[in-house]
Short mmCIF file of C-alpha atoms in Angstrom, two decimals:
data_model
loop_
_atom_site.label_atom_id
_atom_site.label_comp_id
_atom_site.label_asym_id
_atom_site.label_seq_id
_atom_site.Cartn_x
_atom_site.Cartn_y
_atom_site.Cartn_z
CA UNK A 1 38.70 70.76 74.64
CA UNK A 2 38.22 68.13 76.97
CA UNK A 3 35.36 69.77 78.68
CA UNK A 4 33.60 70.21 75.51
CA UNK A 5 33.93 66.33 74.33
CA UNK A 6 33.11 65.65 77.92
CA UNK A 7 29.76 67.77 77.70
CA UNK A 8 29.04 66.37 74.20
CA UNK A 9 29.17 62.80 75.34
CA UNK A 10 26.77 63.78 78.90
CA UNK A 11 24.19 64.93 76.02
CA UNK A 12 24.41 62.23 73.75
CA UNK A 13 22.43 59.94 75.52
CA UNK A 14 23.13 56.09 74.26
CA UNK A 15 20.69 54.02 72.51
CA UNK A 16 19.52 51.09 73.82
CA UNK A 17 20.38 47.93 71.18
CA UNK A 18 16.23 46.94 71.24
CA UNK A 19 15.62 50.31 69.32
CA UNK A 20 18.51 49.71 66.43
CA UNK A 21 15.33 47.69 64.01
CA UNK A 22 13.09 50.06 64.51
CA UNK A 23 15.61 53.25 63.51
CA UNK A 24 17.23 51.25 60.78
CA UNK A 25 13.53 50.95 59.53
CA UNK A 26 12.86 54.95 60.31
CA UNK A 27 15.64 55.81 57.80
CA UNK A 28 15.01 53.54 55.22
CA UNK A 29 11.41 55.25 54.73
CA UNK A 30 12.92 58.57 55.62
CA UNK A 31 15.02 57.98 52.49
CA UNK A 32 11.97 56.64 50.37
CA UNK A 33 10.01 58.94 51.34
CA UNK A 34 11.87 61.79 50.92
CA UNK A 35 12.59 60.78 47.29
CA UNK A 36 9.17 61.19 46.54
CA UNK A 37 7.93 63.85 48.95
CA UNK A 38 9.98 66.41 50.43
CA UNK A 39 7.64 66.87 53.00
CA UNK A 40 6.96 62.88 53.97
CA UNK A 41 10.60 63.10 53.90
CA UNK A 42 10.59 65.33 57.00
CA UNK A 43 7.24 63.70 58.39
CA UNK A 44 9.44 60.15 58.93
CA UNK A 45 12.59 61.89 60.04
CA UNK A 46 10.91 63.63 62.65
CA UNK A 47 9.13 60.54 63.68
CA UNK A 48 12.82 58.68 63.38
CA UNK A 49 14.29 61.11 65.52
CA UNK A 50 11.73 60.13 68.26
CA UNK A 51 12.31 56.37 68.30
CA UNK A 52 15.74 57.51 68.89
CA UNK A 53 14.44 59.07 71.45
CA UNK A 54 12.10 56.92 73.11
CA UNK A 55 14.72 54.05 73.26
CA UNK A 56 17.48 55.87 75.05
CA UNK A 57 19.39 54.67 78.13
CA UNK A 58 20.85 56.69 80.08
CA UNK A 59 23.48 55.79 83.13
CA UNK A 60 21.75 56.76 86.29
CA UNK A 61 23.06 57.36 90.01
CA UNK A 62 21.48 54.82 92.27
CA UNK A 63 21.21 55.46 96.30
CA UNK A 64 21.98 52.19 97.74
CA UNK A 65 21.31 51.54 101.28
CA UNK A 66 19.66 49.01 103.58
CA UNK A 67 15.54 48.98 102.81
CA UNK A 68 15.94 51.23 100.19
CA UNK A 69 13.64 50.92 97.11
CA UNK A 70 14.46 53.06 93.83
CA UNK A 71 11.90 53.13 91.08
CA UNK A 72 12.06 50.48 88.03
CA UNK A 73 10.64 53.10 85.71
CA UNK A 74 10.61 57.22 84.63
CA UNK A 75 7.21 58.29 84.88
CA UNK A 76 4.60 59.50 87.22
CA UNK A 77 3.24 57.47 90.39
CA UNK A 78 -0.14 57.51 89.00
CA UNK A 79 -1.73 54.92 91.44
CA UNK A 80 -0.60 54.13 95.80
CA UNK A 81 -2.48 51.27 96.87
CA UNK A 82 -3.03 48.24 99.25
CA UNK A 83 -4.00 45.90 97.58
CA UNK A 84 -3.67 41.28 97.44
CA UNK A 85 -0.74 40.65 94.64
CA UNK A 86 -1.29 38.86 91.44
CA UNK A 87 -1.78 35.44 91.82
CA UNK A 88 0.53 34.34 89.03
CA UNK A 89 3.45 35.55 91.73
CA UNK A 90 3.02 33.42 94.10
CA UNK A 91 3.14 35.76 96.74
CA UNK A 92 1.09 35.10 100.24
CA UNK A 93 -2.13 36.88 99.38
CA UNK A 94 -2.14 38.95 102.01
CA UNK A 95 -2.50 42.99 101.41
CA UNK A 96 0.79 44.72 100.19
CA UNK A 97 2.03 47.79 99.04
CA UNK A 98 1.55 48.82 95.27
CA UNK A 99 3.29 51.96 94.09
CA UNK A 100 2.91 51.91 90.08
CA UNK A 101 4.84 54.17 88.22
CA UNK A 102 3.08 55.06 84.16
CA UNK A 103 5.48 55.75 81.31
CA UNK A 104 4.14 57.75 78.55
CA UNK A 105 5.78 57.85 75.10
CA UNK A 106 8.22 60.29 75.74
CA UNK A 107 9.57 58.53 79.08
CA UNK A 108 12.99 56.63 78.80
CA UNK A 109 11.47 52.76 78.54
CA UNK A 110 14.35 51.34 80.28
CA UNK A 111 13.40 49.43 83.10
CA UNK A 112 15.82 49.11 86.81
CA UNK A 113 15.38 46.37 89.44
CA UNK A 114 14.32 48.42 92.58
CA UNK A 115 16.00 46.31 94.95
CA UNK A 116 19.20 44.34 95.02
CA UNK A 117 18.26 40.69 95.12
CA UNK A 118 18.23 37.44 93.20
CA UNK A 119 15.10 36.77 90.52
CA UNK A 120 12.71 33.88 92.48
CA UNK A 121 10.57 33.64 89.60
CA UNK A 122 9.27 35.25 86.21
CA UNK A 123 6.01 34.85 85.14
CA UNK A 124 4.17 36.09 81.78
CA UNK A 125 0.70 36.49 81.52
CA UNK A 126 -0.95 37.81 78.37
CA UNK A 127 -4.13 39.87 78.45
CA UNK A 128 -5.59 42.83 76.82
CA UNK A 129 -3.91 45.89 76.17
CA UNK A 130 -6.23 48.87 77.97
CA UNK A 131 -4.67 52.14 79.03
CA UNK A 132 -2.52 51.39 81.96
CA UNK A 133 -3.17 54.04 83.56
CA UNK A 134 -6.61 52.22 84.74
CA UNK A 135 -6.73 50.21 87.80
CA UNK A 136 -7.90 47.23 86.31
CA UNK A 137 -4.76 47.18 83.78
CA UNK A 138 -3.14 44.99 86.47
CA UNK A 139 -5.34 42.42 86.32
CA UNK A 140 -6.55 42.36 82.32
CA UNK A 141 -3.54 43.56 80.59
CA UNK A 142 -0.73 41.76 79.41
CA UNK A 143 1.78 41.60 81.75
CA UNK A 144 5.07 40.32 83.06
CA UNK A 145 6.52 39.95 86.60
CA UNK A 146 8.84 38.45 88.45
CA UNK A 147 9.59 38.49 92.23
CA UNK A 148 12.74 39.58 93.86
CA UNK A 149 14.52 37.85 96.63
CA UNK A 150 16.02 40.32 98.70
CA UNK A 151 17.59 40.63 102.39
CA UNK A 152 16.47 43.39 104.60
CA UNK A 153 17.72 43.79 108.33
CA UNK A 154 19.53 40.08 107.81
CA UNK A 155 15.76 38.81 106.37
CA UNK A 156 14.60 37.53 103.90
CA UNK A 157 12.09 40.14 101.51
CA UNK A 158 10.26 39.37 98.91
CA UNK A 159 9.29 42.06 96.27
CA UNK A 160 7.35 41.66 93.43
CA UNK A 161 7.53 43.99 90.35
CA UNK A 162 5.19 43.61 87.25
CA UNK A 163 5.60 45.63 83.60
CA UNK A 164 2.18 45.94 82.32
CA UNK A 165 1.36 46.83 78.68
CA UNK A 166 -0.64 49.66 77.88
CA UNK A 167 -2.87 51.10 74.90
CA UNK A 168 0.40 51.37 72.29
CA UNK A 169 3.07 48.87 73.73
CA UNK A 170 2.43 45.91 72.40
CA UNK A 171 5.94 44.14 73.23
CA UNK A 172 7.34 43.42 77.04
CA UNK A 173 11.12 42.92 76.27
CA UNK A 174 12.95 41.22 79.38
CA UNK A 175 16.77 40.93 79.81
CA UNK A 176 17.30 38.73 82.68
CA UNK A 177 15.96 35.21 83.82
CA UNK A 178 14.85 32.99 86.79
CA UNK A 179 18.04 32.71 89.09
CA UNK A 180 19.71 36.04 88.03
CA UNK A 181 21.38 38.12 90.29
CA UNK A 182 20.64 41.85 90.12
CA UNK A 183 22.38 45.03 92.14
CA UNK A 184 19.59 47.58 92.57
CA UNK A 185 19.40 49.57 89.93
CA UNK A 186 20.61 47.03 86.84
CA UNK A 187 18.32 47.05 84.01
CA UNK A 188 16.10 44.09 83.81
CA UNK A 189 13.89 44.41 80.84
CA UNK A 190 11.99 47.62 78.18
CA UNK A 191 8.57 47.88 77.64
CA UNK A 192 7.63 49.12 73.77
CA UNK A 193 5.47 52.46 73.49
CA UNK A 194 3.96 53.63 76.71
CA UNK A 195 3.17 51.04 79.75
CA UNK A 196 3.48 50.87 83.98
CA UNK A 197 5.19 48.99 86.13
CA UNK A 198 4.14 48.17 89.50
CA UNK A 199 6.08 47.00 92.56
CA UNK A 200 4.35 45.03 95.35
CA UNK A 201 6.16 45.86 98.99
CA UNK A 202 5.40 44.26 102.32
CA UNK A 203 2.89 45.92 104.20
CA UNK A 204 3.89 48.48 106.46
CA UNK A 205 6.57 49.80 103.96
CA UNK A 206 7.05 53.46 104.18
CA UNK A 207 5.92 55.27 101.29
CA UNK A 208 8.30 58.40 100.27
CA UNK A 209 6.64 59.27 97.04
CA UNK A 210 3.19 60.96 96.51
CA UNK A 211 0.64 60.88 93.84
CA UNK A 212 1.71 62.72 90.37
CA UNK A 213 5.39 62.72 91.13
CA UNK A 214 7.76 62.28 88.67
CA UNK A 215 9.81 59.87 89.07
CA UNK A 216 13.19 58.43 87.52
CA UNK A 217 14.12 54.48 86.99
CA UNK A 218 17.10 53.70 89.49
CA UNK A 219 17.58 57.06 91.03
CA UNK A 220 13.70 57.96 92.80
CA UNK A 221 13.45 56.02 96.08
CA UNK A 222 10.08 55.25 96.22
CA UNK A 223 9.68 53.71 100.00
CA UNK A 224 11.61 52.19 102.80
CA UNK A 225 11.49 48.59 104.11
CA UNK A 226 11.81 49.88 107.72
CA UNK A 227 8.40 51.32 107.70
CA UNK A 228 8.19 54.32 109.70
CA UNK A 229 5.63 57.62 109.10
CA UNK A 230 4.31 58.61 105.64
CA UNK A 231 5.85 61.74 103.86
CA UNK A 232 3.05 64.46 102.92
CA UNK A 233 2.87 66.11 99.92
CA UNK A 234 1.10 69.41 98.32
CA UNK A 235 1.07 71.07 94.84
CA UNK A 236 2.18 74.03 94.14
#
């Protein structure tokens, strides 16, 4: 019997608090709705049962380890880049890194810190809301990053990581502030109804992830601090 309540509770994934508004509405017009039309009535439950869905949290296994950086979101690495950071980060505009990682609307939302460090800085900037999937999102859409003080080898790293909204989230939720101390991993903020986040390394950071992989917030290592050769990749 233990087993069995043990298996139960792996499947029933918790709910993140940010979703209870938007279920509590889901009901109410599942109720109302199905009072007046048995088949509205199962249009809105359906769509309820998503939103319970899409604002799951799961507990995740995180690989912790000197250099190591785990994804901040589930999704696919969509765009590998070098490319100068956002300005608004205050980051030495030299070329970095950029892995970005897009969430569609059936990804958990959830976002991780990929590195264990304190929060330098957080900076919002608003903008349009294109589909993040584009390039350009990273410089029109609405946004919010923040930069990551973090120790590597005994030095002092700084990694940037920026949630970008996309063509349905319209709402950048964060959880932490300026000064916070994170272990890799810990969740740091939820973007509403499909979005990307991006993380800006130091050059010569060793990529581990290619192009359409899936990966998983604060499990997927996506590249190493030490550097080192590329890992290849082919579809099959």
């Amino acid at each position: 019997m233990t087993d069995l309540f043990e298996t139960i509770r792996r499947v029933l994934v918790p709910i993140h608090k940010e979703g209870y508004p938007f279920i509590l509405i889901g009901i109410v017009l599942t109720v109302v709705a199905g009072y007046f039309s048995q088949f509205f009535g199962w249009i809105f439950l359906i769509l309820t049962l998503w939103v319970c869905y899409f604002f799951r949290d799961p507990e995740r296994i995180t690989p912790v380890g000197d250099g190591l950086v785990v994804s901040p979101a589930d999704g696919r690495v969509n765009l590998i880049a070098t490319v100068l950071p956002p300005p608004e980060l205050d980051l030495p505009q030299v070329p970095m890194t950029r892995i970005s990682v897009f969430m569609n609307v059936f990804d958990c939302h959830v976002n991780r810190v990929p590195v264990t460090g304190r929060i330098g800085q957080i900076h919002y900037t608003p903008g349009l809301f294109l589909n993040a999937e584009l390039d350009k999102a990273s410089e029109d859409n609405e946004r919010n990053g923040l930069v990551m003080e973090t120790l590597h080898r005994g030095a002092p790293v700084r990694v940037g990581v920026v949630q970008i909204a996309g063509l349905v989230a319209r709402r950048i939720v964060g959880f932490v502030a300026a000064g916070d101390s994170l272990q890799v991993g810990e969740r740091f903020g939820l973007i509403r109804f499909g979005s990307r986040v991006d993380v800006y390394l130091p050059a010569g950071t060793r990529v581990l992830v290619g192009l359409g992989q899936k990966a998983v917030a604060g499990e997927t290592v996506l590249a190493d601090l030490s550097g080192g050769p590329e890992r290849t990749f082919r579809r099959i």
